PDB file of C-alpha atoms in Angstrom:
ATOM      1  CA  UNK A 948      24.930   7.488 -26.770  1.00 76.00           C
ATOM      2  CA  UNK A 949      22.350  10.255 -26.918  1.00 91.00           C
ATOM      3  CA  UNK A 950      19.221  10.102 -29.029  1.00 97.00           C
ATOM      4  CA  UNK A 951      18.468  12.679 -31.687  1.00 97.00           C
ATOM      5  CA  UNK A 952      14.992  13.527 -32.933  1.00 97.00           C
ATOM      6  CA  UNK A 953      15.210  10.978 -35.773  1.00 98.00           C
ATOM      7  CA  UNK A 954      16.037   8.199 -33.292  1.00 98.00           C
ATOM      8  CA  UNK A 955      13.070   9.300 -31.175  1.00 98.00           C
ATOM      9  CA  UNK A 956      10.761   9.236 -34.215  1.00 98.00           C
ATOM     10  CA  UNK A 957      11.915   5.691 -34.994  1.00 98.00           C
ATOM     11  CA  UNK A 958      11.262   4.613 -31.413  1.00 98.00           C
ATOM     12  CA  UNK A 959       7.811   6.251 -31.314  1.00 98.00           C
ATOM     13  CA  UNK A 960       6.750   4.534 -34.542  1.00 98.00           C
ATOM     14  CA  UNK A 961       8.151   1.125 -33.533  1.00 98.00           C
ATOM     15  CA  UNK A 962       6.376   1.303 -30.167  1.00 97.00           C
ATOM     16  CA  UNK A 963       3.085   1.531 -32.037  1.00 96.00           C
ATOM     17  CA  UNK A 964       3.829  -0.948 -34.861  1.00 96.00           C
ATOM     18  CA  UNK A 965       6.808  -3.134 -34.044  1.00 95.00           C
ATOM     19  CA  UNK A 966       6.215  -5.472 -36.991  1.00 95.00           C
ATOM     20  CA  UNK A 967       6.336  -2.857 -39.735  1.00 96.00           C
ATOM     21  CA  UNK A 968       8.824  -3.385 -42.532  1.00 97.00           C
ATOM     22  CA  UNK A 969      12.002  -1.328 -42.725  1.00 98.00           C
ATOM     23  CA  UNK A 970      10.676   0.225 -45.953  1.00 98.00           C
ATOM     24  CA  UNK A 971       7.480   1.390 -44.200  1.00 98.00           C
ATOM     25  CA  UNK A 972       9.431   2.581 -41.162  1.00 98.00           C
ATOM     26  CA  UNK A 973      11.903   4.540 -43.255  1.00 98.00           C
ATOM     27  CA  UNK A 974       9.012   6.228 -45.072  1.00 98.00           C
ATOM     28  CA  UNK A 975       7.276   7.074 -41.780  1.00 97.00           C
ATOM     29  CA  UNK A 976      10.406   8.697 -40.313  1.00 98.00           C
ATOM     30  CA  UNK A 977      11.580  10.305 -43.589  1.00 97.00           C
ATOM     31  CA  UNK A 978      14.876   8.416 -43.991  1.00 98.00           C
ATOM     32  CA  UNK A 979      16.340   6.240 -46.694  1.00 98.00           C
ATOM     33  CA  UNK A 980      15.822   2.531 -46.063  1.00 98.00           C
ATOM     34  CA  UNK A 981      19.560   1.906 -45.506  1.00 98.00           C
ATOM     35  CA  UNK A 982      19.959   4.827 -43.067  1.00 98.00           C
ATOM     36  CA  UNK A 983      16.858   3.710 -41.179  1.00 98.00           C
ATOM     37  CA  UNK A 984      18.104   0.128 -40.978  1.00 98.00           C
ATOM     38  CA  UNK A 985      21.497   1.273 -39.628  1.00 98.00           C
ATOM     39  CA  UNK A 986      19.803   3.395 -36.977  1.00 98.00           C
ATOM     40  CA  UNK A 987      17.497   0.562 -35.879  1.00 98.00           C
ATOM     41  CA  UNK A 988      20.470  -1.817 -35.643  1.00 98.00           C
ATOM     42  CA  UNK A 989      22.350   0.743 -33.526  1.00 97.00           C
ATOM     43  CA  UNK A 990      19.308   1.288 -31.260  1.00 98.00           C
ATOM     44  CA  UNK A 991      19.069  -2.493 -30.792  1.00 97.00           C
ATOM     45  CA  UNK A 992      22.810  -2.948 -30.195  1.00 97.00           C
ATOM     46  CA  UNK A 993      22.913  -0.153 -27.623  1.00 97.00           C
ATOM     47  CA  UNK A 994      19.896  -1.509 -25.742  1.00 97.00           C
ATOM     48  CA  UNK A 995      17.363   1.226 -26.505  1.00 98.00           C
ATOM     49  CA  UNK A 996      15.278  -1.433 -28.267  1.00 98.00           C
ATOM     50  CA  UNK A 997      15.209  -4.354 -25.884  1.00 96.00           C
ATOM     51  CA  UNK A 998      12.928  -6.785 -27.715  1.00 96.00           C
ATOM     52  CA  UNK A 999      10.010  -7.219 -30.104  1.00 95.00           C
ATOM     53  CA  UNK A1000       6.906  -8.922 -28.707  1.00 95.00           C
ATOM     54  CA  UNK A1001       3.263  -9.623 -29.456  1.00 95.00           C
ATOM     55  CA  UNK A1002       0.874  -7.946 -27.008  1.00 95.00           C
ATOM     56  CA  UNK A1003      -1.849 -10.448 -26.218  1.00 96.00           C
ATOM     57  CA  UNK A1004      -5.471  -9.810 -25.284  1.00 96.00           C
ATOM     58  CA  UNK A1005      -5.790 -11.108 -21.704  1.00 97.00           C
ATOM     59  CA  UNK A1006      -9.602 -11.107 -21.799  1.00 96.00           C
ATOM     60  CA  UNK A1007      -9.748 -13.205 -24.995  1.00 98.00           C
ATOM     61  CA  UNK A1008      -7.210 -15.620 -23.507  1.00 98.00           C
ATOM     62  CA  UNK A1009      -9.368 -16.126 -20.402  1.00 98.00           C
ATOM     63  CA  UNK A1010      -7.631 -13.768 -17.949  1.00 98.00           C
ATOM     64  CA  UNK A1011     -10.072 -10.868 -17.527  1.00 98.00           C
ATOM     65  CA  UNK A1012      -9.256 -10.318 -13.842  1.00 98.00           C
ATOM     66  CA  UNK A1013      -6.345  -8.101 -12.784  1.00 98.00           C
ATOM     67  CA  UNK A1014      -5.322  -7.961  -9.142  1.00 98.00           C
ATOM     68  CA  UNK A1015      -2.753  -5.666  -7.542  1.00 98.00           C
ATOM     69  CA  UNK A1016      -1.204  -7.236  -4.468  1.00 98.00           C
ATOM     70  CA  UNK A1017       0.669  -5.157  -1.897  1.00 98.00           C
ATOM     71  CA  UNK A1018       3.302  -7.140  -0.022  1.00 98.00           C
ATOM     72  CA  UNK A1019       4.972  -6.179   3.253  1.00 98.00           C
ATOM     73  CA  UNK A1020       7.991  -8.262   4.236  1.00 98.00           C
ATOM     74  CA  UNK A1021       9.074  -9.288   7.714  1.00 97.00           C
ATOM     75  CA  UNK A1022      12.497  -7.669   7.225  1.00 96.00           C
ATOM     76  CA  UNK A1023      14.435  -5.552   4.744  1.00 93.00           C
ATOM     77  CA  UNK A1024      17.708  -7.500   4.772  1.00 96.00           C
ATOM     78  CA  UNK A1025      19.245  -8.171   1.367  1.00 97.00           C
ATOM     79  CA  UNK A1026      18.852 -11.931   1.717  1.00 97.00           C
ATOM     80  CA  UNK A1027      15.117 -11.545   2.488  1.00 97.00           C
ATOM     81  CA  UNK A1028      14.590  -9.303  -0.546  1.00 98.00           C
ATOM     82  CA  UNK A1029      16.591 -11.629  -2.802  1.00 98.00           C
ATOM     83  CA  UNK A1030      14.712 -14.738  -1.630  1.00 98.00           C
ATOM     84  CA  UNK A1031      11.360 -13.041  -2.191  1.00 98.00           C
ATOM     85  CA  UNK A1032      12.318 -11.719  -5.640  1.00 98.00           C
ATOM     86  CA  UNK A1033      13.658 -15.088  -6.762  1.00 98.00           C
ATOM     87  CA  UNK A1034      10.495 -16.884  -5.610  1.00 98.00           C
ATOM     88  CA  UNK A1035       7.980 -14.366  -7.001  1.00 98.00           C
ATOM     89  CA  UNK A1036       9.667 -14.447 -10.422  1.00 98.00           C
ATOM     90  CA  UNK A1037       8.636 -18.119 -10.661  1.00 98.00           C
ATOM     91  CA  UNK A1038       4.896 -17.451 -10.161  1.00 98.00           C
ATOM     92  CA  UNK A1039       3.393 -17.753 -13.657  1.00 98.00           C
ATOM     93  CA  UNK A1040       0.385 -15.494 -12.972  1.00 98.00           C
ATOM     94  CA  UNK A1041       2.476 -12.532 -11.766  1.00 98.00           C
ATOM     95  CA  UNK A1042       3.083 -10.171 -14.691  1.00 98.00           C
ATOM     96  CA  UNK A1043       4.973  -7.493 -12.776  1.00 98.00           C
ATOM     97  CA  UNK A1044       6.724  -7.089  -9.441  1.00 98.00           C
ATOM     98  CA  UNK A1045       7.889  -3.668  -8.244  1.00 98.00           C
ATOM     99  CA  UNK A1046      10.034  -2.865  -5.199  1.00 98.00           C
ATOM    100  CA  UNK A1047       8.344   0.157  -3.624  1.00 98.00           C
ATOM    101  CA  UNK A1048       9.028   3.089  -1.363  1.00 96.00           C
ATOM    102  CA  UNK A1049       6.102   3.732   0.974  1.00 95.00           C
ATOM    103  CA  UNK A1050       3.820   1.484   2.987  1.00 95.00           C
ATOM    104  CA  UNK A1051       4.216  -1.663   0.845  1.00 97.00           C
ATOM    105  CA  UNK A1052       7.571  -3.255   0.094  1.00 98.00           C
ATOM    106  CA  UNK A1053       6.378  -4.721  -3.215  1.00 98.00           C
ATOM    107  CA  UNK A1054       3.402  -4.409  -5.530  1.00 98.00           C
ATOM    108  CA  UNK A1055       2.530  -7.324  -7.794  1.00 98.00           C
ATOM    109  CA  UNK A1056       0.321  -7.274 -10.856  1.00 98.00           C
ATOM    110  CA  UNK A1057      -1.459 -10.624 -11.110  1.00 98.00           C
ATOM    111  CA  UNK A1058      -3.823 -11.929 -13.796  1.00 98.00           C
ATOM    112  CA  UNK A1059      -6.511 -14.515 -13.121  1.00 98.00           C
ATOM    113  CA  UNK A1060      -9.517 -16.124 -14.759  1.00 98.00           C
ATOM    114  CA  UNK A1061     -11.840 -14.924 -11.970  1.00 98.00           C
ATOM    115  CA  UNK A1062     -11.969 -14.554  -8.175  1.00 98.00           C
ATOM    116  CA  UNK A1063     -11.877 -18.322  -7.655  1.00 98.00           C
ATOM    117  CA  UNK A1064      -8.763 -18.581  -9.793  1.00 98.00           C
ATOM    118  CA  UNK A1065      -7.146 -15.752  -7.823  1.00 98.00           C
ATOM    119  CA  UNK A1066      -7.983 -17.638  -4.606  1.00 98.00           C
ATOM    120  CA  UNK A1067      -6.102 -20.624  -6.067  1.00 98.00           C
ATOM    121  CA  UNK A1068      -3.115 -18.438  -7.018  1.00 98.00           C
ATOM    122  CA  UNK A1069      -3.170 -16.920  -3.543  1.00 98.00           C
ATOM    123  CA  UNK A1070      -3.234 -20.338  -1.818  1.00 98.00           C
ATOM    124  CA  UNK A1071      -0.841 -22.108  -4.174  1.00 98.00           C
ATOM    125  CA  UNK A1072       1.766 -19.395  -4.665  1.00 98.00           C
ATOM    126  CA  UNK A1073       1.395 -16.083  -2.855  1.00 98.00           C
ATOM    127  CA  UNK A1074       0.978 -17.410   0.681  1.00 97.00           C
ATOM    128  CA  UNK A1075       4.124 -19.499   0.182  1.00 98.00           C
ATOM    129  CA  UNK A1076       6.391 -16.609  -0.809  1.00 98.00           C
ATOM    130  CA  UNK A1077       9.304 -16.291   1.643  1.00 98.00           C
ATOM    131  CA  UNK A1078       9.507 -13.437   4.136  1.00 97.00           C
ATOM    132  CA  UNK A1079       5.961 -12.127   3.705  1.00 98.00           C
ATOM    133  CA  UNK A1080       4.474 -10.511   6.805  1.00 98.00           C
ATOM    134  CA  UNK A1081       1.320  -9.012   5.280  1.00 98.00           C
ATOM    135  CA  UNK A1082      -0.527  -9.055   1.973  1.00 98.00           C
ATOM    136  CA  UNK A1083      -3.402  -6.929   0.666  1.00 98.00           C
ATOM    137  CA  UNK A1084      -5.133  -7.545  -2.658  1.00 98.00           C
ATOM    138  CA  UNK A1085      -7.090  -5.015  -4.713  1.00 98.00           C
ATOM    139  CA  UNK A1086      -9.144  -6.104  -7.715  1.00 98.00           C
ATOM    140  CA  UNK A1087      -9.195  -3.796 -10.724  1.00 98.00           C
ATOM    141  CA  UNK A1088     -12.781  -3.053 -11.705  1.00 98.00           C
ATOM    142  CA  UNK A1089     -11.879  -1.726 -15.143  1.00 96.00           C
ATOM    143  CA  UNK A1090      -8.745  -0.733 -17.023  1.00 95.00           C
ATOM    144  CA  UNK A1091      -9.175   2.914 -17.949  1.00 97.00           C
ATOM    145  CA  UNK A1092      -6.147   2.930 -20.239  1.00 95.00           C
ATOM    146  CA  UNK A1093      -3.037   0.854 -20.726  1.00 95.00           C
ATOM    147  CA  UNK A1094       0.041   1.442 -22.834  1.00 95.00           C
ATOM    148  CA  UNK A1095       3.492   0.029 -23.232  1.00 95.00           C
ATOM    149  CA  UNK A1096       4.717   3.105 -25.123  1.00 95.00           C
ATOM    150  CA  UNK A1097       7.299   5.246 -23.348  1.00 97.00           C
ATOM    151  CA  UNK A1098       7.179   9.032 -23.872  1.00 97.00           C
ATOM    152  CA  UNK A1099      10.233   9.383 -26.125  1.00 96.00           C
TER     153      UNK A1099
END
């Protein structure tokens, strides 16, 4: 299915305010409430809208530290990649894991309370990940901007 401009307007608005009522959404995108509801249901059914979530404030919840960890594996065999990916998905402090092209095989985004907490995460989880040959951590000093909105 291709998206028309009305679908894109719906997606742009929902990315900013996912909890808005169908009545408010339909008004914002200039559709009747029933037409808007049908379109949203279709966008959900076809996987364009994957989920609705609450975006939490990491700093207020005690996780002000963000660390990006570059991982180099010992080998690139499928079983090594699969074992690593399965294990890293179980680390509660890892928010994202990306398979990379370039010098690192993976980049992880990790949240921590502070440097001591990251040291614990490193000892307890990261050093035990299978197939890791080398690891380099970089601490974010400040988040300049952050969005979850895709450019639709």
